[in-house]
Protein backbone atom coordinates (compact mmCIF):
# COMPACT_ATOMS: atom_id res chain seq x y z
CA UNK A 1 107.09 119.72 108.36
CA UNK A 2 106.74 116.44 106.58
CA UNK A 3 104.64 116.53 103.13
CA UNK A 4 101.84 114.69 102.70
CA UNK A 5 104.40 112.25 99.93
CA UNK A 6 106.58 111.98 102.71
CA UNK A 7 103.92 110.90 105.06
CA UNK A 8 102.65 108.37 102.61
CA UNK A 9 106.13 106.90 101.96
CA UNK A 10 106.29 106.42 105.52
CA UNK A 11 103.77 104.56 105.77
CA UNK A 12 103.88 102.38 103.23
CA UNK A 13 107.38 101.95 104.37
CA UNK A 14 105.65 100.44 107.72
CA UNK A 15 103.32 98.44 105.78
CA UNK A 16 105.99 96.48 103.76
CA UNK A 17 108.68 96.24 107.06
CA UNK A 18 104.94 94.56 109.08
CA UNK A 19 104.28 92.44 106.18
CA UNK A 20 107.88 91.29 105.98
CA UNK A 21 109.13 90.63 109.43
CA UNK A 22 105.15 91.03 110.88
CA UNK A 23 104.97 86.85 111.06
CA UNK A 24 108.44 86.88 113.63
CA UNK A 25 106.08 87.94 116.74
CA UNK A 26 104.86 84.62 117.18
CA UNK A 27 108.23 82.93 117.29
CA UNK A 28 110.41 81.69 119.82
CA UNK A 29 113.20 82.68 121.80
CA UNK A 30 116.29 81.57 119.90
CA UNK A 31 118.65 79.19 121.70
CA UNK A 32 121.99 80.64 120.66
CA UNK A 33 122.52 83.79 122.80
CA UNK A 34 118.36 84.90 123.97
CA UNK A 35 118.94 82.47 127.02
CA UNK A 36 121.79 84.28 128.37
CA UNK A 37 120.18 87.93 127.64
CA UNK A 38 116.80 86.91 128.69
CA UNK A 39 115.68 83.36 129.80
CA UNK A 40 118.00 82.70 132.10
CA UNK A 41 118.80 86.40 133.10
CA UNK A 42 116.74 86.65 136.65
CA UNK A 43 118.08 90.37 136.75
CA UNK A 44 116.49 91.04 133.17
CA UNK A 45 113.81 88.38 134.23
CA UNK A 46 112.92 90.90 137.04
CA UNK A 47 111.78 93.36 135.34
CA UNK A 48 112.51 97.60 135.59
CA UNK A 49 114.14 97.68 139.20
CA UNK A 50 116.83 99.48 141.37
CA UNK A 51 118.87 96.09 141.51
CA UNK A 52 119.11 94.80 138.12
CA UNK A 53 118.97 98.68 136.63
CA UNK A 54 122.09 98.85 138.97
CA UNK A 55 123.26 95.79 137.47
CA UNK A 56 122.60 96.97 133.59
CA UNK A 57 124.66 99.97 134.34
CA UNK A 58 127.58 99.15 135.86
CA UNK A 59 128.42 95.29 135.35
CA UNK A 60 130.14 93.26 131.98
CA UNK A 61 127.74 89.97 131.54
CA UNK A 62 128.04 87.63 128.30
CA UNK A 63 131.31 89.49 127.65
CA UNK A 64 129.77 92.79 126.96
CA UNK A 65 128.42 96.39 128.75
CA UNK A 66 125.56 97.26 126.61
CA UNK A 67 123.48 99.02 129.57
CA UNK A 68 120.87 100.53 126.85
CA UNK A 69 120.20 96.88 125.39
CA UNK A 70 119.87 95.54 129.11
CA UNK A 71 117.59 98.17 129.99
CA UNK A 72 115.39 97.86 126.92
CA UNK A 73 114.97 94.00 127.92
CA UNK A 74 114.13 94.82 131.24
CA UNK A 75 111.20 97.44 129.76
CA UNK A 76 109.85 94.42 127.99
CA UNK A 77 109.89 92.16 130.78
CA UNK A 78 107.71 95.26 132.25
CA UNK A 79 105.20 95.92 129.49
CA UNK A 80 105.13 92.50 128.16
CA UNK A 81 106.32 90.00 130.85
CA UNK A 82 108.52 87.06 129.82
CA UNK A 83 107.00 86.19 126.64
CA UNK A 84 109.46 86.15 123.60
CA UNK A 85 106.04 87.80 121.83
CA UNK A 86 107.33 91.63 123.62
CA UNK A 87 110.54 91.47 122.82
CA UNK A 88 110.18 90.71 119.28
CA UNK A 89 107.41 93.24 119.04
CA UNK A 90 109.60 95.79 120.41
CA UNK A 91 112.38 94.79 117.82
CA UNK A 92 109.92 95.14 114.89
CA UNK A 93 109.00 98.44 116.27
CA UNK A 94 113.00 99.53 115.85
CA UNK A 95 112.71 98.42 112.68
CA UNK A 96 110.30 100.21 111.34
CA UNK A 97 111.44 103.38 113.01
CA UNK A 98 115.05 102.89 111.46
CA UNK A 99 113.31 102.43 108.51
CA UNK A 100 111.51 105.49 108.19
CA UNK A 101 114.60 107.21 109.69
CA UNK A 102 117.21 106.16 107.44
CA UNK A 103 113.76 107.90 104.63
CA UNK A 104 114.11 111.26 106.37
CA UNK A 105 117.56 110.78 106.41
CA UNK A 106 118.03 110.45 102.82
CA UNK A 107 115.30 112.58 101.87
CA UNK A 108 117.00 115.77 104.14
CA UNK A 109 120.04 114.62 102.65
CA UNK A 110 119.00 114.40 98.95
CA UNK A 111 115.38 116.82 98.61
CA UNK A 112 114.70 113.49 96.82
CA UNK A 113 111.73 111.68 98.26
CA UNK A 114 111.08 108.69 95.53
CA UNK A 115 114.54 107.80 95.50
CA UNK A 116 115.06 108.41 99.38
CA UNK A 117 112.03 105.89 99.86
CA UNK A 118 113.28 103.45 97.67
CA UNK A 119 116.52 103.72 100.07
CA UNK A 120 114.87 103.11 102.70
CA UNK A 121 112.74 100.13 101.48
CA UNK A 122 115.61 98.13 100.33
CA UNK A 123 117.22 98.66 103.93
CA UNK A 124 114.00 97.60 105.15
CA UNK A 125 113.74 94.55 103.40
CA UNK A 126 117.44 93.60 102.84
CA UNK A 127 118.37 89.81 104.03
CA UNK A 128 120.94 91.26 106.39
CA UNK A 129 118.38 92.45 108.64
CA UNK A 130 116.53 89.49 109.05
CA UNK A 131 118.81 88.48 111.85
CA UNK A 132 118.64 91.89 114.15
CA UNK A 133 114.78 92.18 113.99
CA UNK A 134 114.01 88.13 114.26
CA UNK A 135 116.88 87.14 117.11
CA UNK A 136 116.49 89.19 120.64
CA UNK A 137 120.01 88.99 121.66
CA UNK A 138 120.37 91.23 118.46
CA UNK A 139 118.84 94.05 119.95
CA UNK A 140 121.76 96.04 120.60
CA UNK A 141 122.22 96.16 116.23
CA UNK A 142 118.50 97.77 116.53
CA UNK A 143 119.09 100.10 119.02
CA UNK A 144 122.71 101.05 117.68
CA UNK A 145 120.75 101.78 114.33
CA UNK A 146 118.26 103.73 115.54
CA UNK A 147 120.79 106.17 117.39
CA UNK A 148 123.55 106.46 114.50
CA UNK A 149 120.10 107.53 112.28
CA UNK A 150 118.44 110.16 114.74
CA UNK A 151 122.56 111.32 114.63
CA UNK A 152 122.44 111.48 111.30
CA UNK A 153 119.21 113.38 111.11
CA UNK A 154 120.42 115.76 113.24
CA UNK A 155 123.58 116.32 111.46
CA UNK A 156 122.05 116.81 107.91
């Protein structure tokens, strides 16, 4: 049961990743890798179906199998459609989970929730991941992040 210091950490933890990386949503796709994961990806382009999850499963594109990363584009495409608006939405959202994650992490860890937040702020804010939340081909450091954290959670 989280205490009502823990919740509050939390959420000013949200407050400070939105009013950091909040202004990103109404950016553009970046032209360095995003057109090969998204823009000109008609199988990621086509949304949630049996072909491209098929595809995201079992097939190496851009030099890597990342199926989770594929799959999570193809979601956006879903709930969002093709706008870069989605998938940076959906990256902030990581973000802020991780965020609060690598919190509990450190405060199950520790029994230290001041320090644990403090953590967990300077991970939120730290230059380093201005490129994962901001750039959509970096989705896979996001999503890597957020798995290696609920692991840790669970471990400690």
């Amino acid at each position: 049961m989280m205490s009502r210091s823990d919740f509050r950490i939390c959420l000013l933890l949200t407050v400070v990743v939105i009013a950091v990386f909040g202004q990103m949503c109404g950016h553009w796709f970046v032209n360095v890798d995003d057109n090969v994961y998204v823009t000109e990806n008609q199988l990621v382009q086509s949304g949630l179906n049996a072909v491209s999850v098929k595809w995201a499963l079992t097939s190496v594109h851009a030099e890597f199998w990342h199926p989770l990363t594929w799959l999570s584009y193809m979601l956006d495409v879903h709930l969002y459609g093709p706008s870069p608006v989605g998938f940076l939405f959906t990256n902030l959202l990581f973000h802020i989970a991780n965020t609060i994650l690598m919190f509990l992490v450190f405060r199950r860890m520790t029994g230290k929730s001041v320090q644990s937040g403090i953590v967990a702020a300077l991970f939120a804010v730290h230059p380093l991941h201005v490129e994962s939340v901001v750039w959509i081909a970096e989705r896979k450091d996001v999503l890597s992040t957020f798995f290696w954290l609920l692991t840790m959670l669970c471990y400690a």
